[in-house]
PDB file of C-alpha atoms in Angstrom:
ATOM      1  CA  UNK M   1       5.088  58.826  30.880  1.00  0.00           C
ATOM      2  CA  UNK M   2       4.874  56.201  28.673  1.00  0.00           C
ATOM      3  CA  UNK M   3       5.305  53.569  31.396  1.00  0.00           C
ATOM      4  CA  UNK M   4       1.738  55.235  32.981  1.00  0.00           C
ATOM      5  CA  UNK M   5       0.051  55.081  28.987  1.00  0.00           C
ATOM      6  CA  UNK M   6       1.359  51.359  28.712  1.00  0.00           C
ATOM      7  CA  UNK M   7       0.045  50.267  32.245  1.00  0.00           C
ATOM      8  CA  UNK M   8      -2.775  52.430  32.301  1.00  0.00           C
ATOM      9  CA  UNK M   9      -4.051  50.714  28.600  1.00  0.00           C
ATOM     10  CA  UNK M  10      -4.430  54.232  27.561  1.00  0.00           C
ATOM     11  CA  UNK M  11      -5.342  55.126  23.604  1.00  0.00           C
ATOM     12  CA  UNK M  12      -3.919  57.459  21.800  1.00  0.00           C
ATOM     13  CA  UNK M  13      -6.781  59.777  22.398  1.00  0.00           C
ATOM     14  CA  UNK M  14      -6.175  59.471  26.043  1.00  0.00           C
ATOM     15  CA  UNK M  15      -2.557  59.732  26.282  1.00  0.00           C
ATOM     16  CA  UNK M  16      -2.606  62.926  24.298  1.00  0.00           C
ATOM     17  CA  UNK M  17      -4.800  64.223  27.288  1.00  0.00           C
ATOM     18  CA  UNK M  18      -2.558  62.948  30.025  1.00  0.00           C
ATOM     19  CA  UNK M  19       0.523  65.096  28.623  1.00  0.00           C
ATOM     20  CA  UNK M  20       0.148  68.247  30.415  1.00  0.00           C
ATOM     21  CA  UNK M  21      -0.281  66.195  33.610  1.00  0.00           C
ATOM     22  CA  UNK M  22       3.181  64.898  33.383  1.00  0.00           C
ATOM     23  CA  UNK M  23       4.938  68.110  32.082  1.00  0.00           C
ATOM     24  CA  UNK M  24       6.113  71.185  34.295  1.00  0.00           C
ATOM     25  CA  UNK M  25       7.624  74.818  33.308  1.00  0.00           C
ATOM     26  CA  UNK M  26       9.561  74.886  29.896  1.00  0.00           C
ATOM     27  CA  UNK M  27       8.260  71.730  28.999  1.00  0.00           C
ATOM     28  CA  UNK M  28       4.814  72.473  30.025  1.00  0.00           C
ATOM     29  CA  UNK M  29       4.861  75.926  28.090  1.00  0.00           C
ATOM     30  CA  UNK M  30       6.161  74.261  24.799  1.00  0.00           C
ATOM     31  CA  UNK M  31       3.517  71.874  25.092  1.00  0.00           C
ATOM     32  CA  UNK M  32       0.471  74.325  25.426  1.00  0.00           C
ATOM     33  CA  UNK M  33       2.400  76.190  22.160  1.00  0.00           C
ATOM     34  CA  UNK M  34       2.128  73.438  20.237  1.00  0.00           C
ATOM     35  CA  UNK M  35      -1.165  71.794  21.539  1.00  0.00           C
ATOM     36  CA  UNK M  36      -3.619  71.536  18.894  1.00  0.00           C
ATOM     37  CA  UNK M  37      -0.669  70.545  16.333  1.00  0.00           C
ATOM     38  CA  UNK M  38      -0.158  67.098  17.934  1.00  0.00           C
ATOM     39  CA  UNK M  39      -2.159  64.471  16.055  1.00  0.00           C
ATOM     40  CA  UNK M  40      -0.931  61.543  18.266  1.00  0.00           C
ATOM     41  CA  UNK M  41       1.371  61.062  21.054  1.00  0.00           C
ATOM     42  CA  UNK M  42       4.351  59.591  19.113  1.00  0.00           C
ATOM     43  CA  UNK M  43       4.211  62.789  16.817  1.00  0.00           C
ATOM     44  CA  UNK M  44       4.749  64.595  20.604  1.00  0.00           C
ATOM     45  CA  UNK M  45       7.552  62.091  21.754  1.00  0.00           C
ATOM     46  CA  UNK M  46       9.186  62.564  18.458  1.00  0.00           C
ATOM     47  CA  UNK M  47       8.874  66.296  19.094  1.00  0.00           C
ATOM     48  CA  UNK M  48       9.652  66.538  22.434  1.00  0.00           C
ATOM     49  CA  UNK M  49      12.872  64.884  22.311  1.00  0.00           C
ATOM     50  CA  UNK M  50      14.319  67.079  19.242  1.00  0.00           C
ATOM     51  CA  UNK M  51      13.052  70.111  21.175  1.00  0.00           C
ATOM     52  CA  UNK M  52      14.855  68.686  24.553  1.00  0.00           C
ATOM     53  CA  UNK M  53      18.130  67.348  22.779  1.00  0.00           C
ATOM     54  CA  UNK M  54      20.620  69.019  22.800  1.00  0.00           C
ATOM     55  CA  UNK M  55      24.253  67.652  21.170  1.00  0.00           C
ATOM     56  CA  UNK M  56      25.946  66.828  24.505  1.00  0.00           C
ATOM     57  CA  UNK M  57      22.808  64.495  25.643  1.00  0.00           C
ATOM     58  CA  UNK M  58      22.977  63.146  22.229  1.00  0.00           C
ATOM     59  CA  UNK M  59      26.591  62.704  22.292  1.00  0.00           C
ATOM     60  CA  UNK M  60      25.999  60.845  26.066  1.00  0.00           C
ATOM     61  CA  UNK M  61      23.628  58.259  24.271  1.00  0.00           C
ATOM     62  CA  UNK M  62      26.263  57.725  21.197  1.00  0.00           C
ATOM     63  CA  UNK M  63      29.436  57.171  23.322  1.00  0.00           C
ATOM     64  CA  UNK M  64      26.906  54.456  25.597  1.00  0.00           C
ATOM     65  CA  UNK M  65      26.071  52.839  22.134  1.00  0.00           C
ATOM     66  CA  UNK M  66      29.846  52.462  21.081  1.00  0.00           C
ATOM     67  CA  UNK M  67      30.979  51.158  24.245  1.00  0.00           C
ATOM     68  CA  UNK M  68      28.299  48.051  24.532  1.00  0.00           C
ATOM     69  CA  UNK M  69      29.624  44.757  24.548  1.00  0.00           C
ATOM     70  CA  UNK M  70      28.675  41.287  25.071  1.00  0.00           C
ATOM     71  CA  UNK M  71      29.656  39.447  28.163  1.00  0.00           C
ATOM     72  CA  UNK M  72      31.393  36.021  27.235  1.00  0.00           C
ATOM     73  CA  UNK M  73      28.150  34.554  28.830  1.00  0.00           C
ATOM     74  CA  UNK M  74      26.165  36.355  27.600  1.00  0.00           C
ATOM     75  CA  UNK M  75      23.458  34.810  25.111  1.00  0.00           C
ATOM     76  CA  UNK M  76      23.582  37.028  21.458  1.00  0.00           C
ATOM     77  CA  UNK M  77      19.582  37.900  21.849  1.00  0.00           C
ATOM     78  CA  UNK M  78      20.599  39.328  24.952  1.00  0.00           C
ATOM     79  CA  UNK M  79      23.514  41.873  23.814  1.00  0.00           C
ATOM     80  CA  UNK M  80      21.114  42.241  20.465  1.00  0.00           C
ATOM     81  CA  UNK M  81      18.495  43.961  22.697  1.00  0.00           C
ATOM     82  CA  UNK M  82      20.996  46.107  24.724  1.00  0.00           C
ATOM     83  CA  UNK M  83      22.270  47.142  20.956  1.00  0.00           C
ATOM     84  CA  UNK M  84      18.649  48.069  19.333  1.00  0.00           C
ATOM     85  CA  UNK M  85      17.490  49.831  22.729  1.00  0.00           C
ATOM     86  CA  UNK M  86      20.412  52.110  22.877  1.00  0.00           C
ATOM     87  CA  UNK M  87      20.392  52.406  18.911  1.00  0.00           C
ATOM     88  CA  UNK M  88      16.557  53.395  19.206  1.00  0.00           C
ATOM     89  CA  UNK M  89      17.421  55.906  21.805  1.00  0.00           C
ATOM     90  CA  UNK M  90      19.816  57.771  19.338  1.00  0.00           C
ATOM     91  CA  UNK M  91      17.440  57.034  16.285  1.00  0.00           C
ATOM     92  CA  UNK M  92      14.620  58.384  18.026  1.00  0.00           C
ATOM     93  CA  UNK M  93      16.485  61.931  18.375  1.00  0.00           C
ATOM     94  CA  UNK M  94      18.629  61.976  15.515  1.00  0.00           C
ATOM     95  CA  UNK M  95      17.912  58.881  13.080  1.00  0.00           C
ATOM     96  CA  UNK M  96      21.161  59.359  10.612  1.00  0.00           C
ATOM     97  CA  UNK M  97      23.521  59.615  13.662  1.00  0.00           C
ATOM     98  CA  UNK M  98      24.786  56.827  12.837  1.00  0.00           C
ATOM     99  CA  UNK M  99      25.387  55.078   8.908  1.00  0.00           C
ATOM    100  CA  UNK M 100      24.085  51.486   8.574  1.00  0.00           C
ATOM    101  CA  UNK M 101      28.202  50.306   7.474  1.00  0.00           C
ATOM    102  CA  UNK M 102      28.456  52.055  11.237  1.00  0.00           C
ATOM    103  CA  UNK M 103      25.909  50.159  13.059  1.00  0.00           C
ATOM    104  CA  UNK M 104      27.159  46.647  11.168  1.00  0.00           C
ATOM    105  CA  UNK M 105      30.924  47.565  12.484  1.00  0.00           C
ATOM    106  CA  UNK M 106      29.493  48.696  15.856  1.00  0.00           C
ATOM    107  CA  UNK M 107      27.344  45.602  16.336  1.00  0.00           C
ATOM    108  CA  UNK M 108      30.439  42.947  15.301  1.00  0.00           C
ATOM    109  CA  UNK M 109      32.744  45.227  17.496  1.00  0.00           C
ATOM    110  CA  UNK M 110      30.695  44.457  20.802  1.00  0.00           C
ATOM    111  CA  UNK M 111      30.440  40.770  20.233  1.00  0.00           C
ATOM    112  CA  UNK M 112      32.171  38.207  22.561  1.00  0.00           C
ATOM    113  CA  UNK M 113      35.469  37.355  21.060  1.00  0.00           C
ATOM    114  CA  UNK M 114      34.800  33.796  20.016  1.00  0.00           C
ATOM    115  CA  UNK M 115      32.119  35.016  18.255  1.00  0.00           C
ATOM    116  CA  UNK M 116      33.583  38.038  16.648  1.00  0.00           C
ATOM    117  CA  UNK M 117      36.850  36.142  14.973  1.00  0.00           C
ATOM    118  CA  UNK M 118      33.763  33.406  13.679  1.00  0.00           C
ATOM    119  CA  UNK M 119      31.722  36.467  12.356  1.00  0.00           C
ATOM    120  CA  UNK M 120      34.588  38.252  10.986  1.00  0.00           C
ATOM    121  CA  UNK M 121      36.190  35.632   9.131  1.00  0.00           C
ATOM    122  CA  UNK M 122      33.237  35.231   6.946  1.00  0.00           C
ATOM    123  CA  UNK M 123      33.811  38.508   6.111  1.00  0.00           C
ATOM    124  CA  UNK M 124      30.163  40.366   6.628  1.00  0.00           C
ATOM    125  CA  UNK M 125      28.629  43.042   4.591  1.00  0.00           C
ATOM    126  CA  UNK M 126      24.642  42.975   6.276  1.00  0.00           C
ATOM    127  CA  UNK M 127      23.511  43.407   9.570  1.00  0.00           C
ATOM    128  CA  UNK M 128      20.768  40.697   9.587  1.00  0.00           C
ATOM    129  CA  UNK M 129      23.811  38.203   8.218  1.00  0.00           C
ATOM    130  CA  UNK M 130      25.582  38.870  11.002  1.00  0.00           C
ATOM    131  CA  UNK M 131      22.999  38.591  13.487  1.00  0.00           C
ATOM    132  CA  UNK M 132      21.913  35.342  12.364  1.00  0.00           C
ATOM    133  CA  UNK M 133      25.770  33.661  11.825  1.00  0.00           C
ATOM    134  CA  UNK M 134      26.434  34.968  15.338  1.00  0.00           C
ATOM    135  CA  UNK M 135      23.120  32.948  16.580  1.00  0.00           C
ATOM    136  CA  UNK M 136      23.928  30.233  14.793  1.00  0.00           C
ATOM    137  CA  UNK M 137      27.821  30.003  15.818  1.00  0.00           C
ATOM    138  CA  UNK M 138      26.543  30.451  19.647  1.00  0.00           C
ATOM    139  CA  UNK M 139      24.080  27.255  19.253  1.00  0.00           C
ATOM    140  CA  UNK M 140      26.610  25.340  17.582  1.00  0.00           C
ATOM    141  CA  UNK M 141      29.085  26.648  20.588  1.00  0.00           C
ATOM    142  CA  UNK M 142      26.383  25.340  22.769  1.00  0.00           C
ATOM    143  CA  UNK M 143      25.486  21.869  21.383  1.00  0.00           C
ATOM    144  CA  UNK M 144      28.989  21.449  21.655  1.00  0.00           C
ATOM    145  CA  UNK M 145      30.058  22.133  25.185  1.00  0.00           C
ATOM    146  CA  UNK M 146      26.730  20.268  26.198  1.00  0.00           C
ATOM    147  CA  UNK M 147      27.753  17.227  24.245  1.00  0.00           C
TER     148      UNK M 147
END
């Protein structure tokens, strides 16, 4: 659905309107229940997945999240968006799933291991820290075997 609003260049006036069109049975029946409660059509998303979750589809998502890692050639931007898409897909559902001392330790867990021993050994306490020594360690890493 949202792949039709985002190619279509649909509002959010117009995307609330589309819903129904995309919806069938159960789904379709919640929505008409809740119809003229819906301001906007991330206040339905938002909605529509903590009506639809359920713990073992949330549980699915979680045990994807803690089992991403970054290929050894793979660039840190790269694994960085794997790690916010599936962390968005949990958040979206259930946002305190996970603690932000979890997401730090989940994030240095998945990194390639020349990486990880750099980040670790500078002992990190902040997400964004790590993020940008592991950026910085992989240029450095690449200025070097190009030089």
């Amino acid at each position: 659905m949202e792949k039709a609003i985002t190619a279509n260049g649909w509002n959010n006036a117009r995307a609330i309107q589309a819903i129904p069109y995309f919806l069938q049975d159960t789904a379709n029946s919640w929505y008409q229940s809740l119809v003229n409660k819906l301001q906007d059509f991330n206040t339905f998303k938002l909605a529509f997945l903590q009506y639809f979750s359920n713990n073992n589809s949330i549980n699915q998502l979680a045990n994807t999240f803690t089992t991403i890692k970054q290929g050894e050639n793979e660039a840190v931007t790269t694994y960085l968006g794997h790690f916010y898409r599936n962390l968005h897909q949990i958040q979206t559902i259930q946002a305190d799933y996970f603690t932000a001392p979890q997401i730090l330790n989940q994030f240095i867990r998945g990194l390639c291991s020349s990486i990880l021993q750099h980040v670790c050994s500078m002992h990190p306490a902040d997400l964004q820290v790590v993020i940008t020594n592991a950026r910085d360690f992989e240029a450095v890493k690449l200025e070097t075997n190009h030089a």
